[in-house]
Amino acid sequence: MDRRFRRAAGNSRPAACAPQSLISQLSTMNFRLRIWRQPNAQSRGKLVGYEVRDISPNTSFLEMLDILNENLLDRGEEPIAFDSDCREGICGTCSLTINGEAHGPDHPGAVCELYMRKFRDGATITVEPFRVGAFPIIKDLVIDRSALDRIVQAGGFISARAGSAPEANSIPVPKHNADLAMEAAACIGCGACAAACPNGSAMLFAAAKVSHLALLPQGHPERESRVLKMVQVMDAEGFGNCTNTYECEAVCPAEISASFIAKLNREYVRARFRRGMGE
Ligand code: SF4
Ligand code: FES
């Protein structure tokens, strides 16, 4: 099912790992958790073991963490800090590494779209923050992903007049370009691409942002300056380079194609060439 329609339909994906008949027999499930605890950015962290019991298979992963936190608060213990906002795969804040995979085992999808029925009853689940040098840990599972914001800020705004909506046919956009721009615009800025990449590269993210505007006429006045500045900031923030491992594409909840990285490279070379020609 198309991802946008799946979201609209309430995210009712069937379980992929266990037969539906078995899941319906399981009224509740139990899990052992190993969760990264780190009081603050300066201190050393470690994996701490917890148990959660009587969890419905239809509980989302974040709801399971909510239940664990309720239990911790009842026992007078410090709850686990983790990020979330929309809880429907739109905002990109729920960035976790689960059993070594960015966003967990149910691709494509963000952690908030992951359900406990995806795991075996009695399974041990390891939960860590994204491990990227450019995303320092703030506390427990919460990381600082503002490096991605600074890349977007470097791209600046478009100078095309943004008044009331123009007549639809006044700026013709080829259908192919409109579709590609729409695909690129689906990036939710979660940072999973950088977390999954062995080089800690944010090129899939930057490629989506650069391509989105480069494909549309409204984005053309700043086309060269945008890509040059965004790549410069991406490098300055400490992200690595792409070496074609395709891990980014594999974990991207928005299904951004790695082919956009090729477009980013073309846009960058084009901009350098045109700037070199003094245009
Ligand atoms: S390209 Fe995909 S994985 Fe990377 S930030 Fe955007 S949505 Fe997340
Ligand atoms: S909480 Fe918004 S994408 Fe997961």
PDB file of N, CA and C in Angstrom, residues 33-40 43-50 80-81 97 125-129 131 137 139-143:
ATOM      1  N   LEU A  33      14.318  -5.707  28.358  1.00  0.00           N
ATOM      2  CA  LEU A  33      14.854  -4.537  27.651  1.00  0.00           C
ATOM      3  C   LEU A  33      16.245  -4.215  28.160  1.00  0.00           C
ATOM      4  N   ARG A  34      17.112  -3.826  27.253  1.00  0.00           N
ATOM      5  CA  ARG A  34      18.430  -3.272  27.619  1.00  0.00           C
ATOM      6  C   ARG A  34      18.434  -1.863  27.050  1.00  0.00           C
ATOM      7  N   ILE A  35      18.378  -0.873  27.923  1.00  0.00           N
ATOM      8  CA  ILE A  35      18.181   0.511  27.473  1.00  0.00           C
ATOM      9  C   ILE A  35      19.379   1.375  27.875  1.00  0.00           C
ATOM     10  N   TRP A  36      19.811   2.210  26.924  1.00  0.00           N
ATOM     11  CA  TRP A  36      20.949   3.104  27.188  1.00  0.00           C
ATOM     12  C   TRP A  36      20.536   4.194  28.166  1.00  0.00           C
ATOM     13  N   ARG A  37      21.231   4.242  29.314  1.00  0.00           N
ATOM     14  CA  ARG A  37      20.979   5.297  30.296  1.00  0.00           C
ATOM     15  C   ARG A  37      22.230   6.153  30.413  1.00  0.00           C
ATOM     16  N   GLN A  38      22.029   7.448  30.339  1.00  0.00           N
ATOM     17  CA  GLN A  38      23.160   8.397  30.429  1.00  0.00           C
ATOM     18  C   GLN A  38      22.599   9.683  31.014  1.00  0.00           C
ATOM     19  N   PRO A  39      23.012  10.041  32.228  1.00  0.00           N
ATOM     20  CA  PRO A  39      22.369  11.179  32.911  1.00  0.00           C
ATOM     21  C   PRO A  39      22.485  12.502  32.163  1.00  0.00           C
ATOM     22  N   ASN A  40      23.613  12.717  31.487  1.00  0.00           N
ATOM     23  CA  ASN A  40      23.798  13.976  30.761  1.00  0.00           C
ATOM     24  C   ASN A  40      24.911  13.803  29.734  1.00  0.00           C
ATOM     25  N   SER A  43      28.502  12.720  31.172  1.00  0.00           N
ATOM     26  CA  SER A  43      28.746  11.462  31.888  1.00  0.00           C
ATOM     27  C   SER A  43      28.817  10.279  30.921  1.00  0.00           C
ATOM     28  N   ARG A  44      29.355   9.174  31.413  1.00  0.00           N
ATOM     29  CA  ARG A  44      29.408   7.949  30.615  1.00  0.00           C
ATOM     30  C   ARG A  44      28.077   7.226  30.731  1.00  0.00           C
ATOM     31  N   GLY A  45      27.651   6.626  29.649  1.00  0.00           N
ATOM     32  CA  GLY A  45      26.393   5.891  29.676  1.00  0.00           C
ATOM     33  C   GLY A  45      26.620   4.395  29.777  1.00  0.00           C
ATOM     34  N   LYS A  46      25.534   3.658  30.001  1.00  0.00           N
ATOM     35  CA  LYS A  46      25.620   2.185  30.015  1.00  0.00           C
ATOM     36  C   LYS A  46      24.226   1.618  29.722  1.00  0.00           C
ATOM     37  N   LEU A  47      24.224   0.359  29.301  1.00  0.00           N
ATOM     38  CA  LEU A  47      22.958  -0.334  29.064  1.00  0.00           C
ATOM     39  C   LEU A  47      22.435  -0.871  30.392  1.00  0.00           C
ATOM     40  N   VAL A  48      21.171  -0.595  30.682  1.00  0.00           N
ATOM     41  CA  VAL A  48      20.552  -1.026  31.939  1.00  0.00           C
ATOM     42  C   VAL A  48      19.390  -1.960  31.600  1.00  0.00           C
ATOM     43  N   GLY A  49      19.262  -3.047  32.338  1.00  0.00           N
ATOM     44  CA  GLY A  49      18.223  -4.037  32.071  1.00  0.00           C
ATOM     45  C   GLY A  49      16.903  -3.709  32.763  1.00  0.00           C
ATOM     46  N   TYR A  50      15.789  -3.938  32.045  1.00  0.00           N
ATOM     47  CA  TYR A  50      14.442  -3.754  32.602  1.00  0.00           C
ATOM     48  C   TYR A  50      13.562  -4.892  32.090  1.00  0.00           C
ATOM     49  N   ILE A  80      12.916   7.033  31.775  1.00  0.00           N
ATOM     50  CA  ILE A  80      13.859   7.061  30.655  1.00  0.00           C
ATOM     51  C   ILE A  80      13.488   8.217  29.728  1.00  0.00           C
ATOM     52  N   ALA A  81      14.474   9.059  29.416  1.00  0.00           N
ATOM     53  CA  ALA A  81      14.218  10.192  28.516  1.00  0.00           C
ATOM     54  C   ALA A  81      14.299   9.711  27.066  1.00  0.00           C
ATOM     55  N   THR A  97      17.770   3.580  17.994  1.00  0.00           N
ATOM     56  CA  THR A  97      18.347   2.376  17.400  1.00  0.00           C
ATOM     57  C   THR A  97      17.844   1.188  18.205  1.00  0.00           C
ATOM     58  N   ILE A 125      15.301  -6.936  23.937  1.00  0.00           N
ATOM     59  CA  ILE A 125      15.355  -5.829  22.959  1.00  0.00           C
ATOM     60  C   ILE A 125      16.338  -4.776  23.478  1.00  0.00           C
ATOM     61  N   THR A 126      17.301  -4.428  22.638  1.00  0.00           N
ATOM     62  CA  THR A 126      18.296  -3.419  23.022  1.00  0.00           C
ATOM     63  C   THR A 126      17.930  -2.081  22.384  1.00  0.00           C
ATOM     64  N   VAL A 127      17.855  -1.047  23.208  1.00  0.00           N
ATOM     65  CA  VAL A 127      17.418   0.273  22.736  1.00  0.00           C
ATOM     66  C   VAL A 127      18.523   1.294  23.011  1.00  0.00           C
ATOM     67  N   GLU A 128      18.991   1.931  21.957  1.00  0.00           N
ATOM     68  CA  GLU A 128      20.075   2.916  22.080  1.00  0.00           C
ATOM     69  C   GLU A 128      19.709   4.180  21.307  1.00  0.00           C
ATOM     70  N   PRO A 129      20.380   5.282  21.607  1.00  0.00           N
ATOM     71  CA  PRO A 129      20.209   6.487  20.771  1.00  0.00           C
ATOM     72  C   PRO A 129      20.919   6.294  19.440  1.00  0.00           C
ATOM     73  N   ARG A 131      23.769   6.670  16.973  1.00  0.00           N
ATOM     74  CA  ARG A 131      25.205   6.871  17.243  1.00  0.00           C
ATOM     75  C   ARG A 131      25.841   7.595  16.070  1.00  0.00           C
ATOM     76  N   ILE A 137      24.679  13.058  22.449  1.00  0.00           N
ATOM     77  CA  ILE A 137      23.624  12.604  23.355  1.00  0.00           C
ATOM     78  C   ILE A 137      23.363  13.687  24.402  1.00  0.00           C
ATOM     79  N   LYS A 139      20.592  13.206  26.856  1.00  0.00           N
ATOM     80  CA  LYS A 139      20.258  12.404  28.050  1.00  0.00           C
ATOM     81  C   LYS A 139      19.618  11.094  27.580  1.00  0.00           C
ATOM     82  N   ASP A 140      20.018   9.983  28.166  1.00  0.00           N
ATOM     83  CA  ASP A 140      19.460   8.663  27.842  1.00  0.00           C
ATOM     84  C   ASP A 140      19.367   8.461  26.325  1.00  0.00           C
ATOM     85  N   LEU A 141      18.128   8.472  25.795  1.00  0.00           N
ATOM     86  CA  LEU A 141      17.924   8.194  24.372  1.00  0.00           C
ATOM     87  C   LEU A 141      17.720   9.472  23.552  1.00  0.00           C
ATOM     88  N   VAL A 142      17.860  10.625  24.201  1.00  0.00           N
ATOM     89  CA  VAL A 142      17.612  11.906  23.519  1.00  0.00           C
ATOM     90  C   VAL A 142      18.921  12.446  22.948  1.00  0.00           C
ATOM     91  N   ILE A 143      18.904  12.752  21.660  1.00  0.00           N
ATOM     92  CA  ILE A 143      20.104  13.288  21.011  1.00  0.00           C
ATOM     93  C   ILE A 143      19.805  14.682  20.452  1.00  0.00           C
TER      94      ILE A 143
END
